[in-house]
Every structure is written in structure tokens, then in C-alpha cells.
Short mmCIF file of C-alpha atoms in Angstrom, two decimals:
data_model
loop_
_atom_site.label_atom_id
_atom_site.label_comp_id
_atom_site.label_asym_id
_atom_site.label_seq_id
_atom_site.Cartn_x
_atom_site.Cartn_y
_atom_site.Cartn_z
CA UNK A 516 -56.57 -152.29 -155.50
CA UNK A 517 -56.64 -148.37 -155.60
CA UNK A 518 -59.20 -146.74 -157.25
CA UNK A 519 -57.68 -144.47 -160.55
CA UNK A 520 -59.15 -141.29 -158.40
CA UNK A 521 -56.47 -142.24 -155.85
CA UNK A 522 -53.93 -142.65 -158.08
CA UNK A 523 -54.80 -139.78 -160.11
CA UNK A 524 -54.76 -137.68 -156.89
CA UNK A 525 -51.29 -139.23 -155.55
CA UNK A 526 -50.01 -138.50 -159.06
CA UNK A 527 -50.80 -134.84 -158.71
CA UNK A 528 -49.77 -134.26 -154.82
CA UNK A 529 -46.40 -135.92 -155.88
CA UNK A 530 -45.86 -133.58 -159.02
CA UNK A 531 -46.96 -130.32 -157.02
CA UNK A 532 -44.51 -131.36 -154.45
CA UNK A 533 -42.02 -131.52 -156.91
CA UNK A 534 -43.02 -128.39 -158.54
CA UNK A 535 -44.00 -126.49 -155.54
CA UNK A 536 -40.09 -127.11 -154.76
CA UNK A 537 -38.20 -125.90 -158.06
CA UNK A 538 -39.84 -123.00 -158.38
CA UNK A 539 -41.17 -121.90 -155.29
CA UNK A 540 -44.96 -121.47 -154.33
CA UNK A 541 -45.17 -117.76 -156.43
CA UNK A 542 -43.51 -118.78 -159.48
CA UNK A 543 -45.15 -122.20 -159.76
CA UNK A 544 -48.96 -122.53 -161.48
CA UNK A 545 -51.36 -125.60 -161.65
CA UNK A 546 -51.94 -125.46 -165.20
CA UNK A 547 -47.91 -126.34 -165.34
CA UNK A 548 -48.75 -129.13 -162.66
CA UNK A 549 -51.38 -130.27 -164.47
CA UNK A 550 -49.58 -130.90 -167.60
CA UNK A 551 -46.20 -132.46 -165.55
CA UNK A 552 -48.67 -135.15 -163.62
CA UNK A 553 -50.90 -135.63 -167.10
CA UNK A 554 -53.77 -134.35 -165.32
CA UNK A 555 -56.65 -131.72 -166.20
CA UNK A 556 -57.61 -128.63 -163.94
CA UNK A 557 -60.56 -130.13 -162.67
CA UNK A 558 -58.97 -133.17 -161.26
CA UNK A 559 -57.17 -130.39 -159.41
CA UNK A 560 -59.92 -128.44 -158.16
CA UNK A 561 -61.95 -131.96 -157.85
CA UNK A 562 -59.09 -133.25 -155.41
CA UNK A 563 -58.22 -130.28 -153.84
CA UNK A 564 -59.69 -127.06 -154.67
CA UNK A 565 -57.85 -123.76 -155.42
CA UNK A 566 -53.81 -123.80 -155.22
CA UNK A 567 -53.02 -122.80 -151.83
CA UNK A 568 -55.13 -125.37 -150.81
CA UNK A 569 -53.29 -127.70 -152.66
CA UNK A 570 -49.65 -126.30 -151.12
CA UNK A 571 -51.63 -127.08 -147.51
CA UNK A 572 -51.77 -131.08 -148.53
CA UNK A 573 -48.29 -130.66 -150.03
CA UNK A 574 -46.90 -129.18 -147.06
CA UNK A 575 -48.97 -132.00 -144.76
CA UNK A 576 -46.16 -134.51 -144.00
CA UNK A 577 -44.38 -131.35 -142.45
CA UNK A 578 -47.10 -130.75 -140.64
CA UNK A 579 -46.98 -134.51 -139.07
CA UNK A 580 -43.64 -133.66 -137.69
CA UNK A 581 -44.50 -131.37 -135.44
CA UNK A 582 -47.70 -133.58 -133.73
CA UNK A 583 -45.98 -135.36 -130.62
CA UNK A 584 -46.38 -138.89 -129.91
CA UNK A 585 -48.29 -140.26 -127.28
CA UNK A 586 -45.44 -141.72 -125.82
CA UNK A 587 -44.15 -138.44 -124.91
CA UNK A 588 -46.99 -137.04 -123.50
CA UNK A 589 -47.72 -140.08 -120.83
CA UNK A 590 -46.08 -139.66 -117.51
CA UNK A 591 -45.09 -143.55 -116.96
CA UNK A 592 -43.52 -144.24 -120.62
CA UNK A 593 -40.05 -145.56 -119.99
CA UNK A 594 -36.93 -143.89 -121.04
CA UNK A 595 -36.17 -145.47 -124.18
CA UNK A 596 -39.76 -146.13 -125.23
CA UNK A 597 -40.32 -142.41 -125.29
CA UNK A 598 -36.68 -141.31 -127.20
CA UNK A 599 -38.00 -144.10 -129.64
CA UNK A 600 -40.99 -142.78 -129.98
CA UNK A 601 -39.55 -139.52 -130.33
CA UNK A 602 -37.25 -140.50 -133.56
CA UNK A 603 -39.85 -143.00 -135.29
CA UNK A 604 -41.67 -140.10 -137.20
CA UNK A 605 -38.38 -139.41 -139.13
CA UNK A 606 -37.82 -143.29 -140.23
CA UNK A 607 -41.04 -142.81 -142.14
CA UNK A 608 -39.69 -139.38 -143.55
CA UNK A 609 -36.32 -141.01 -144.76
CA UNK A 610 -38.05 -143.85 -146.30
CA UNK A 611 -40.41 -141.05 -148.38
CA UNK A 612 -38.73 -140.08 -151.88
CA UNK A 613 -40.50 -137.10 -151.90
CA UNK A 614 -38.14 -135.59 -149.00
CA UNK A 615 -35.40 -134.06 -151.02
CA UNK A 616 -38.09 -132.13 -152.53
CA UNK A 617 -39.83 -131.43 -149.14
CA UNK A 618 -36.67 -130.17 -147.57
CA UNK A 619 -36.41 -127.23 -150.47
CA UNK A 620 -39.63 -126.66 -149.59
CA UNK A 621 -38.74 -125.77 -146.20
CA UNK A 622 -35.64 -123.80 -147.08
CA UNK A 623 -38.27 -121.95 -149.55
CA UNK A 624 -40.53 -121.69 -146.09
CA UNK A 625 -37.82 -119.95 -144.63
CA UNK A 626 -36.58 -117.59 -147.15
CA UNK A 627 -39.61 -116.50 -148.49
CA UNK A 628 -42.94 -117.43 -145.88
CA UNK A 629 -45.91 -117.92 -147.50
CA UNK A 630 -47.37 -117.67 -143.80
CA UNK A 631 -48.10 -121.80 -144.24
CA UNK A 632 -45.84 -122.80 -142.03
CA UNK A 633 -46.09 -120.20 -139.40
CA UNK A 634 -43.31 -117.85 -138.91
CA UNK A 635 -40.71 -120.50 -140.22
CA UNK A 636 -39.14 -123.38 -138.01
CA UNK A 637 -39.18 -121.96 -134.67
CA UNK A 638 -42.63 -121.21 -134.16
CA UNK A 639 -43.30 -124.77 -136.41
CA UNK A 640 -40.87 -127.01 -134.07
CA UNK A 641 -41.58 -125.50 -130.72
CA UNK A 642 -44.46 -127.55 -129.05
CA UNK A 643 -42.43 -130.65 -130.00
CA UNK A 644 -38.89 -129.06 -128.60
CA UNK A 645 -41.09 -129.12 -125.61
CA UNK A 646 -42.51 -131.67 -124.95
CA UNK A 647 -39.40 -133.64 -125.74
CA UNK A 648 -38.23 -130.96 -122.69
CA UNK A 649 -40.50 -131.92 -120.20
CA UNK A 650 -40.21 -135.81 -120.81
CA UNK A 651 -36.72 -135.13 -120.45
CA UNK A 652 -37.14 -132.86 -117.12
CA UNK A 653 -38.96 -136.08 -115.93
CA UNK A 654 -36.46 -138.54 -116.53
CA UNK A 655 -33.47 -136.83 -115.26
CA UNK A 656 -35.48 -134.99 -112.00
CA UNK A 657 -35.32 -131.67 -113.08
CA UNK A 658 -38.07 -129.39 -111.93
CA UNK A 659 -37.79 -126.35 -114.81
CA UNK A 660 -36.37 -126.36 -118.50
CA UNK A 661 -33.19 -124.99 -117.42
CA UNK A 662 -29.94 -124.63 -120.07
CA UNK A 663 -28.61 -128.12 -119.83
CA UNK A 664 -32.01 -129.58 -120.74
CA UNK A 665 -32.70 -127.54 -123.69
CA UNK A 666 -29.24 -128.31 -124.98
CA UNK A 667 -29.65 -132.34 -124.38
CA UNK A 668 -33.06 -131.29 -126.51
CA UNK A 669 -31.28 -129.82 -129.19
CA UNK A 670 -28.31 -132.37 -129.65
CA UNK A 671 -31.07 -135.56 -129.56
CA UNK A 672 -33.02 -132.97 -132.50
CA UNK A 673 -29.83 -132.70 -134.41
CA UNK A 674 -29.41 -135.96 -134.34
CA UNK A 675 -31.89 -136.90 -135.74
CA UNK A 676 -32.43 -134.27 -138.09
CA UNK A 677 -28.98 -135.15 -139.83
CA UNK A 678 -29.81 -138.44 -139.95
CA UNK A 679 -33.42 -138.19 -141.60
CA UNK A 680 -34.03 -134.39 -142.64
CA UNK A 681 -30.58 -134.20 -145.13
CA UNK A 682 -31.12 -137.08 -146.74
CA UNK A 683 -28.80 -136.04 -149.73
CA UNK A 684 -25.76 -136.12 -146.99
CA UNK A 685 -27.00 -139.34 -145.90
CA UNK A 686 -27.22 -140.63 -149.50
CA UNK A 687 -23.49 -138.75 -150.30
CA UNK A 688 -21.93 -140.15 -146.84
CA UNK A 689 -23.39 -143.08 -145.45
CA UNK A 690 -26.15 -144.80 -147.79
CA UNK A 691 -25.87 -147.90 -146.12
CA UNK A 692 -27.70 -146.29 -143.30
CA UNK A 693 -31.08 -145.27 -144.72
CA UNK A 694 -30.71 -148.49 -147.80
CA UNK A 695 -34.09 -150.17 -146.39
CA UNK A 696 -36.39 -150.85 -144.02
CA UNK A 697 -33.97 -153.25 -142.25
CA UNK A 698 -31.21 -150.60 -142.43
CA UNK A 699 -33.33 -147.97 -141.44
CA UNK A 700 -34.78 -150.25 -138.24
CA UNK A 701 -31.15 -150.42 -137.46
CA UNK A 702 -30.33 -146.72 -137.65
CA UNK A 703 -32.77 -145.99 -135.63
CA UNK A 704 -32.35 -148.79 -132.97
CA UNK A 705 -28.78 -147.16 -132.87
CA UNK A 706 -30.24 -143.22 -132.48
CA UNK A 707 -32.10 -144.47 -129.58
CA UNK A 708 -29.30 -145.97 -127.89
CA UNK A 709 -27.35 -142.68 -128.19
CA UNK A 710 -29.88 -140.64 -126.90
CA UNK A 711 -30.63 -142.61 -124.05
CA UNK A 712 -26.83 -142.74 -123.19
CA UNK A 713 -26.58 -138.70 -123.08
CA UNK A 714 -29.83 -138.70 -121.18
CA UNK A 715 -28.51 -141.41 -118.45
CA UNK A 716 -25.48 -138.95 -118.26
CA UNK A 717 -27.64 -135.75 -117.58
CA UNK A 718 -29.65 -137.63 -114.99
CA UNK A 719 -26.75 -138.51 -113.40
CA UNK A 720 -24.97 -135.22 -113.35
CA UNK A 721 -27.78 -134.34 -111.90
CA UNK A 722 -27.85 -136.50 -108.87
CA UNK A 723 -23.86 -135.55 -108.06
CA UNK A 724 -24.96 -131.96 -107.69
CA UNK B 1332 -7.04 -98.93 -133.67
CA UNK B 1333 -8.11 -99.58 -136.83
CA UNK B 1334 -6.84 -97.84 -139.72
CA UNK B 1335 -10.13 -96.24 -141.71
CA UNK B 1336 -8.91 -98.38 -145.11
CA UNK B 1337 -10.12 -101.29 -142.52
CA UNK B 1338 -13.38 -100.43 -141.49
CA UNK B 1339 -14.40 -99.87 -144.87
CA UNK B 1340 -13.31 -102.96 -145.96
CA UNK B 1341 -15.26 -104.26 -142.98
CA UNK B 1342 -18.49 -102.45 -143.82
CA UNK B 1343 -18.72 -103.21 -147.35
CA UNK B 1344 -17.99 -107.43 -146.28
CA UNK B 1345 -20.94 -107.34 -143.96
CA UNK B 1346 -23.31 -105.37 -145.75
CA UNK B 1347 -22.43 -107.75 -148.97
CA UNK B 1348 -22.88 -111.12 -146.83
CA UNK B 1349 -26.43 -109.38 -145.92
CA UNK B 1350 -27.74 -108.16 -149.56
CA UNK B 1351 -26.34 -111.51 -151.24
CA UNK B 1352 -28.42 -113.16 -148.25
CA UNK B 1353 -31.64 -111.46 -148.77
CA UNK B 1354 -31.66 -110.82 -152.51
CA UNK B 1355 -29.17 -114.03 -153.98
CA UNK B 1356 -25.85 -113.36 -155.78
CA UNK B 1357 -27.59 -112.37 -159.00
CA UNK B 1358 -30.21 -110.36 -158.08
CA UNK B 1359 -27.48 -108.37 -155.97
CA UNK B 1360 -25.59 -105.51 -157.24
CA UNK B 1361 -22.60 -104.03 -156.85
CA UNK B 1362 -24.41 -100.65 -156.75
CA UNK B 1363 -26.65 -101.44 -154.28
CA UNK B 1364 -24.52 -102.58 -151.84
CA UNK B 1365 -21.77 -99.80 -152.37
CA UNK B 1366 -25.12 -97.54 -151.54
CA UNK B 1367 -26.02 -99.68 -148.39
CA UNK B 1368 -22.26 -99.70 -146.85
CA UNK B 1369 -21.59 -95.99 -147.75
CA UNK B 1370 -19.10 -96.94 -149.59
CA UNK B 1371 -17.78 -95.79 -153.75
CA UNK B 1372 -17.92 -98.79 -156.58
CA UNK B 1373 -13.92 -98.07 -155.93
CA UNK B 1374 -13.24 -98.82 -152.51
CA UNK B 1375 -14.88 -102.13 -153.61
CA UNK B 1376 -12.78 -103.20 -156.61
CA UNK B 1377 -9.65 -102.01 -154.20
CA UNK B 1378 -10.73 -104.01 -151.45
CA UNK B 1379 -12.76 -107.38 -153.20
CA UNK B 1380 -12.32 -106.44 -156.96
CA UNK B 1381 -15.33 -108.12 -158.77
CA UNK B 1382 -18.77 -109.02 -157.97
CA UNK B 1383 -17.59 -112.73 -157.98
CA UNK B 1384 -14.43 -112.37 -155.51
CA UNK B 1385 -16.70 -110.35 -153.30
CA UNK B 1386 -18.85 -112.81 -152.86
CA UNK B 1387 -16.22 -115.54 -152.53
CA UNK B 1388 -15.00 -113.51 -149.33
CA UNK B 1389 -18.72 -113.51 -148.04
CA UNK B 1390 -18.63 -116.81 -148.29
CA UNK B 1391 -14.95 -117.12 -146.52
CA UNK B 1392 -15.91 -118.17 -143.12
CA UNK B 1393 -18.32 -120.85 -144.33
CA UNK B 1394 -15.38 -122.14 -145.62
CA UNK B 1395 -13.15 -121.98 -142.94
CA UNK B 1396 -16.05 -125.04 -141.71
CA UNK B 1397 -14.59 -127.20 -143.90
CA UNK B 1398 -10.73 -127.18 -142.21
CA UNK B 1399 -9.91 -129.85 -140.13
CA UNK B 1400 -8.29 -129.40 -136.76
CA UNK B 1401 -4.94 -130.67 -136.20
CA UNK B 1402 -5.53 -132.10 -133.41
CA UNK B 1403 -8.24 -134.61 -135.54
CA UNK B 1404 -5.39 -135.22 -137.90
CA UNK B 1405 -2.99 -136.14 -134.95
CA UNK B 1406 -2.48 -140.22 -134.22
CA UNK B 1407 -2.08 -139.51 -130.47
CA UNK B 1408 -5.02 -136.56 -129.46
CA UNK B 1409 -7.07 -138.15 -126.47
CA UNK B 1410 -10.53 -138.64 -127.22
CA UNK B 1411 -12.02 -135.26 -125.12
CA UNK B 1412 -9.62 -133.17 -126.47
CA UNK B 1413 -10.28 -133.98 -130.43
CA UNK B 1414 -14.03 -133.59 -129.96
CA UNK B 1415 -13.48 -130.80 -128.39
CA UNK B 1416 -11.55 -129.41 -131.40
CA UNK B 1417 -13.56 -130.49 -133.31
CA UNK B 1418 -16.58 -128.43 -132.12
CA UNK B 1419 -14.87 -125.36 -131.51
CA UNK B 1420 -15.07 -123.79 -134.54
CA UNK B 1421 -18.99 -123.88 -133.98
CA UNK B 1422 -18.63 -121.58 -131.38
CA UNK B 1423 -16.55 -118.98 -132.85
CA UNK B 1424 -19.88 -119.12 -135.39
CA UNK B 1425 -22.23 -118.66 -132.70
CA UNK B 1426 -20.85 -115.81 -131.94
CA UNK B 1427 -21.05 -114.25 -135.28
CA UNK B 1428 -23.81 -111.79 -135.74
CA UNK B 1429 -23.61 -112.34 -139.75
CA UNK B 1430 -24.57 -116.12 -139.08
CA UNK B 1431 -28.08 -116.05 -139.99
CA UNK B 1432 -27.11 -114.14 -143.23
CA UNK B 1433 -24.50 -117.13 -143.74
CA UNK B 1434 -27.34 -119.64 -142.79
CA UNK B 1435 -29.14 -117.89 -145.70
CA UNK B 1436 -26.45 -118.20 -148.02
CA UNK B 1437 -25.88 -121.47 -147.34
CA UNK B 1438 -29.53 -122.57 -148.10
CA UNK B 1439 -29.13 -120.23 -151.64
CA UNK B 1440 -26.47 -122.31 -152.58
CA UNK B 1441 -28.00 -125.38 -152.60
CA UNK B 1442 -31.56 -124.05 -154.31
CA UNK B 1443 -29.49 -121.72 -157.13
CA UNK B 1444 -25.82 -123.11 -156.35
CA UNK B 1445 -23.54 -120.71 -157.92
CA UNK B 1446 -20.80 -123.36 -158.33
CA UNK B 1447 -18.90 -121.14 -155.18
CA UNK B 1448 -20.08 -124.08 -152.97
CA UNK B 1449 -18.82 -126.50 -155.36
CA UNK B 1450 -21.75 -128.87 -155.30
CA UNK B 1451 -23.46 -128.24 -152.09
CA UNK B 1452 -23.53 -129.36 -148.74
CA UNK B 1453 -22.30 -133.21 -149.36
CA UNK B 1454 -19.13 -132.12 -151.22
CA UNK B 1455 -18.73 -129.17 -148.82
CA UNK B 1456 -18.29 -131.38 -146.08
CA UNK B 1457 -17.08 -134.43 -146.90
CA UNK B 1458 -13.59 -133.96 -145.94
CA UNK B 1459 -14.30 -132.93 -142.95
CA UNK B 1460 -16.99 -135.86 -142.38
CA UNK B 1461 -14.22 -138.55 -143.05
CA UNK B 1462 -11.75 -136.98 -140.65
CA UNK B 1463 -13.96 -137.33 -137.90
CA UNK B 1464 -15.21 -140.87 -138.97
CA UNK B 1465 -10.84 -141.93 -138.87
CA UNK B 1466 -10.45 -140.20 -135.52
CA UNK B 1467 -13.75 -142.03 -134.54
CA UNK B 1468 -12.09 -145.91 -135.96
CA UNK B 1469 -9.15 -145.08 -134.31
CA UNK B 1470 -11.14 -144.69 -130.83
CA UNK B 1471 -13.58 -147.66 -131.48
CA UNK B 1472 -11.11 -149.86 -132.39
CA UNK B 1473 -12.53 -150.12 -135.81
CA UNK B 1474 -10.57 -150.65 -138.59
CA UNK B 1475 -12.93 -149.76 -141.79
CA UNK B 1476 -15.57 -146.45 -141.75
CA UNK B 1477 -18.89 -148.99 -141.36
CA UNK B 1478 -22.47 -148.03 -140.97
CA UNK B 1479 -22.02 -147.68 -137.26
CA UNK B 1480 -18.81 -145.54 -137.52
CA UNK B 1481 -20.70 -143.40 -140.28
CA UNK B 1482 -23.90 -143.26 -137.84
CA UNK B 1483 -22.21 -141.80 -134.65
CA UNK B 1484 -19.87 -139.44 -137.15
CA UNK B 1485 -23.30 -137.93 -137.91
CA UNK B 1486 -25.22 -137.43 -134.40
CA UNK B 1487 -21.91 -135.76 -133.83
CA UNK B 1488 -22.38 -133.40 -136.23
CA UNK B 1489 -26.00 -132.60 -135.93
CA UNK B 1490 -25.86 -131.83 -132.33
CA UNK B 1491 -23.01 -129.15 -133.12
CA UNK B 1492 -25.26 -128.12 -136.29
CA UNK B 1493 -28.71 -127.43 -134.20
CA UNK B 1494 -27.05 -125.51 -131.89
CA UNK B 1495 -24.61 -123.56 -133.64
CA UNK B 1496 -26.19 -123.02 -137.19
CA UNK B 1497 -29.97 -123.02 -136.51
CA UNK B 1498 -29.06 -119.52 -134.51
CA UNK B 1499 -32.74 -118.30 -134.88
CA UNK B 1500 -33.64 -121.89 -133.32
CA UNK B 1501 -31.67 -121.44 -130.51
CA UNK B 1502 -32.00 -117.71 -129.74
CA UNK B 1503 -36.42 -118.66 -129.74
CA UNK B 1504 -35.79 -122.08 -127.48
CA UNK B 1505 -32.91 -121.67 -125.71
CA UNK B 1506 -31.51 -118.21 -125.62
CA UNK B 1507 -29.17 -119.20 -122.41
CA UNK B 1508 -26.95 -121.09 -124.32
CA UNK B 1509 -25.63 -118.50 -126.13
CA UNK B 1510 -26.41 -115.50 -124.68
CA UNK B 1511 -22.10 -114.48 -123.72
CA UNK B 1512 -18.97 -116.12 -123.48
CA UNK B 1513 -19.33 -118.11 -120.99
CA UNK B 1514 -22.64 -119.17 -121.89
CA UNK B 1515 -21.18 -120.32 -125.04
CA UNK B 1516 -17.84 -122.00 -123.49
CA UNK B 1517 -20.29 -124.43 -120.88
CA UNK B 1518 -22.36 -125.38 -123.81
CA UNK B 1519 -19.40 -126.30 -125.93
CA UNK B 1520 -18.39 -128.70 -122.94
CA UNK B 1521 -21.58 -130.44 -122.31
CA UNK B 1522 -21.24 -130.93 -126.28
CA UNK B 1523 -18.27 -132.29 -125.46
CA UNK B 1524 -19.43 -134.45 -122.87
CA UNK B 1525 -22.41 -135.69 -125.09
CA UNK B 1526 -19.57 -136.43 -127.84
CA UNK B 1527 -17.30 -138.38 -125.66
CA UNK B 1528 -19.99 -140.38 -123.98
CA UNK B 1529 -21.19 -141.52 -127.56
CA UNK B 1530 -18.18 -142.51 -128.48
CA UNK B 1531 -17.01 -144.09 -125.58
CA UNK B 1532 -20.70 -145.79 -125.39
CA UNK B 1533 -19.69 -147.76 -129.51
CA UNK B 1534 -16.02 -148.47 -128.31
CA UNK B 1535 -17.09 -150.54 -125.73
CA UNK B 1536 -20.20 -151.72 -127.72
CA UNK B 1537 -17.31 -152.85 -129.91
CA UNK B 1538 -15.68 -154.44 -127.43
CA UNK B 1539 -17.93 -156.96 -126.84
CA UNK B 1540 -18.70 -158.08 -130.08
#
């Protein structure tokens, strides 16, 4: 059973998600958090100190995005293990209700920095663009990132990203993809495939050259 | 050569896409970006007339997006050659300096929509998304728009959305796959490539079911 600290604290982090998002990180002030998640200041403070602390454990499942899996890293992980690997981290976002609010968020991020996020998503997405690189250097014997690689990068990114990072499209377009946990196992079963089609196809350009 | 009527008109377009960009449609004024563009408050209302139908023509070649290709439309366009349509517009966007005040835009529309957009992204492009998903039934052999169908509709698009409308992602990761015209035309056929392979790869998946 959780304690009521943890739910008091989950309470809050949801609501300054929320409120973090609608108004931006300026314009929004704890005391109006407070009285959305029926919470006093010192909860606040208790759980997470001042408010720009509080953005930083907002802002934390955007910060998971960018760590890279294991998988990735190794130099004997299959093919499809790694791409799977690679796309599981945005199952967990698409199953999260707080996303739509987390994706203004990052649009907020990019239009108006508060420096918590770096210098916005290039400098935020780059280790993971590549590493994804170099696994994929591995797997279809190229020695350097060279153009074709950093494109087959970017389409298996936007893939995903479509998928799991717009999930009001998903919801408008295609809800049966992201419905539940046995829908979303199957999307993402179905991502892998893909990318590990367009990789087989680079390797094998590749080998004709 | 251009007539001077025409470069003012031009001026006063991409200076507006730029100050609606970085300061929102209502915190922009007229004034400030007949000031910016050298430009009188007349040579806007005879080019764009109001605030509002200037900023509709900002927003003009985000809507152009939305337009389906003939050949998508066609019964008889060979696989390649509708993907390839299909992504081509993308490029004619990558090689628009204004895009990253469009991408701008596009992300103020959906945090303060002025109603231009009509209700955001999903609307936007939902005609567009269901043209793509027929072409892709008619070259799977499916006969309804199912999950699957749906699914590969969307890896299509986010691989042409990474590259092409995430400029500032691609010019930090991957500035060689923009960088000219022919830089641009080989990445819009390994797009292709990717496209057809995915499809190709659920047609036969199809198949065997």
C-alpha cells in the first residue's frame, strides 16, 4: 500500500506537470499548484524544495529518454534485440497520461528555454542519435557515420516519435494502436520489424557497393 | 526580373512569418513588422489587407502540406512512384529558409491555436493521413484501414517529418543531407527506398496470412 506522503507527492508532480504545461514555467506559481493538487506549500518544499527544483522532477521522464539502453551500447546484441531496445522507452511514454502535457512542455522548452533542457532538442537527443548511429554502423559494416546512416537514424527516430511522442495524432488517427498494453506490445513488435527491414536493406546496399 | 511591387510583397511575407514566429499572432503588430520589412502600414493592406489575412498567407505553405498528390489519388500509380510523391513536398520544405519560423508557428498553434489551423495538427492532417492509408490498402491487398495499415501510414510519415520539419535537428546531426540540391534529391530517394521496402515488407506479410 503507498504511504499518503507518496501519494501526496505523486498528486503534486502530476498537477505541476499539468500546470507547468498551460502556462509555461514563468507564468506558472506553486501557490496555484498547491491549491489545484489540494496541497500546502510545505508539502512542496518538503517533497521537493524551491520551484525550479520541482520543474527538474517534472521534466525527469524527458530526461529518461535520452539515457541509452544497454542493449545499444554492447557490441554482440543482435539486430533486432537492439532496435527493440531502442523503441521500448517510448511504449512506457505512450502508456503515461501525463504525455500530452509533457509534449507542451517540450514545445514550451523550445520556444522559450529555461536552460533545463539544454539548448532544446538537439543538444537533448544527440548522445542517443548516436549511439543508435554506431549500433547501426556495426550492423550494416560501415566504418564512419556517413549520410545514409544518419538518415536510416532519423527515419527509425521518426518513427517512433510519431508513434509515441504525438500521442493526440495517435489518439485522432489510429487509437487502436496505443488502446493497451496488448495493443501497445503489438505496435511495437510491428516498429521493430520495420526498422529491422530498412536496416537489412542498408546493410545490403552496402555489400553491392 | 522582379517588378519592385514584388519584392515588397516578398519582404513584408517573410519578415511577418518571422515576428508572428517569435512573438505569436497577438503579441505581433502590424507596426512592428511594417518597421522590420521597411515597408508603410499601406503597402501591407495593398498586398495582405488585415492583420488576420496576413497571417493566413504566413501560414500558406503549411497548408499547401495538407494537398494530396495526384498521383496518391490515382488507382493505377506504382508503388515507388506514389511514395515518392508523396514525400516530395517535404523537400521543397527543406529547402525553405522560413521553415524553422513555420516549425514555430506550427507549435503556436497548437499551445494558443488561433482557429487558422482549424484544430491542430490531427485535423490538419487527417486528409492527407487517410490518402496515404487507401494508397497503402490498395498495395497490401487490404481491404479496410486496420491497425497495421494505420501503423505503417505513420512510420511513413515520421521518417519524412524528422527529416524535413525538425530542420534544426538535422542541420546539428546530419547537415549532409541537406546541405544542396542534390543532397536533398538522394535523401528523398533513400526515403523512398525506406518507404517502399515497408510497404512491400506488410504486403507480403499479408500474403501469408
Amino acid at each position: 500500500m503507498d504511504r499518503p506522503a507518496d501519494n501526496t507527492r505523486e498528486r503534486i508532480l502530476r498537477t505541476a506537470t499539468r500546470v507547468f504545461a498551460e502556462k509555461g514555467y514563468n507564468r506558472a506559481s506553486v501557490r496555484e499548484i498547491c491549491q489545484a493538487a489540494g496541497a500546502n506549500g510545505a508539502a512542496v518544499h518538503y517533497h521537493f524544495g524551491d520551484k525550479i527544483s520541482l520543474y527538474r522532477e517534472v521534466l525527469r521522464p524527458a530526461a529518461e529518454l535520452t539515457e541509452i539502453p544497454d542493449e545499444l551500447r554492447a557490441d554482440d546484441t543482435p539486430l533486432r534485440v537492439g532496435l527493440e531496445a531502442y523503441f521500448r522507452p517510448l511504449r512506457t511514454l505512450a502508456n503515461d497520461r501525463q504525455m500530452p502535457h509533457m509534449h507542451l512542455l517540450f514545445m514550451r522548452e523550445q520556444m522559450q528555454p529555461t536552460g533545463m533542457l539544454t539548448t532544446g532538442w538537439s543538444d537533448f537527443f544527440r548522445p542517443r542519435h548516436e549511439q543508435l548511429c554506431r549500433f547501426l554502423c556495426r550492423h550494416c559494416h560501415a566504418e564512419v557515420i556517413d549520410d545514409a546512416i544518419n538518415q536510416l537514424a532519423l527515419s527509425l527516430i521518426g518513427m517512433g516519435m510519431m508513434l509515441f511522442l504525438k500521442p493526440d495524432i495517435v489518439q485522432a488517427f489510429a487509437p487502436g494502436l496505443t488502446r493497451d498494453d496488448n495493443a501497445l506490445e503489438a505496435t511495437l513488435q510491428r516498429l521493430t520489424d520495420q526498422a529491422t527491414v530498412l536496416v537489412e536493406m542498408e546493410a545490403e546496399r552496402r555489400q553491392q557497393h
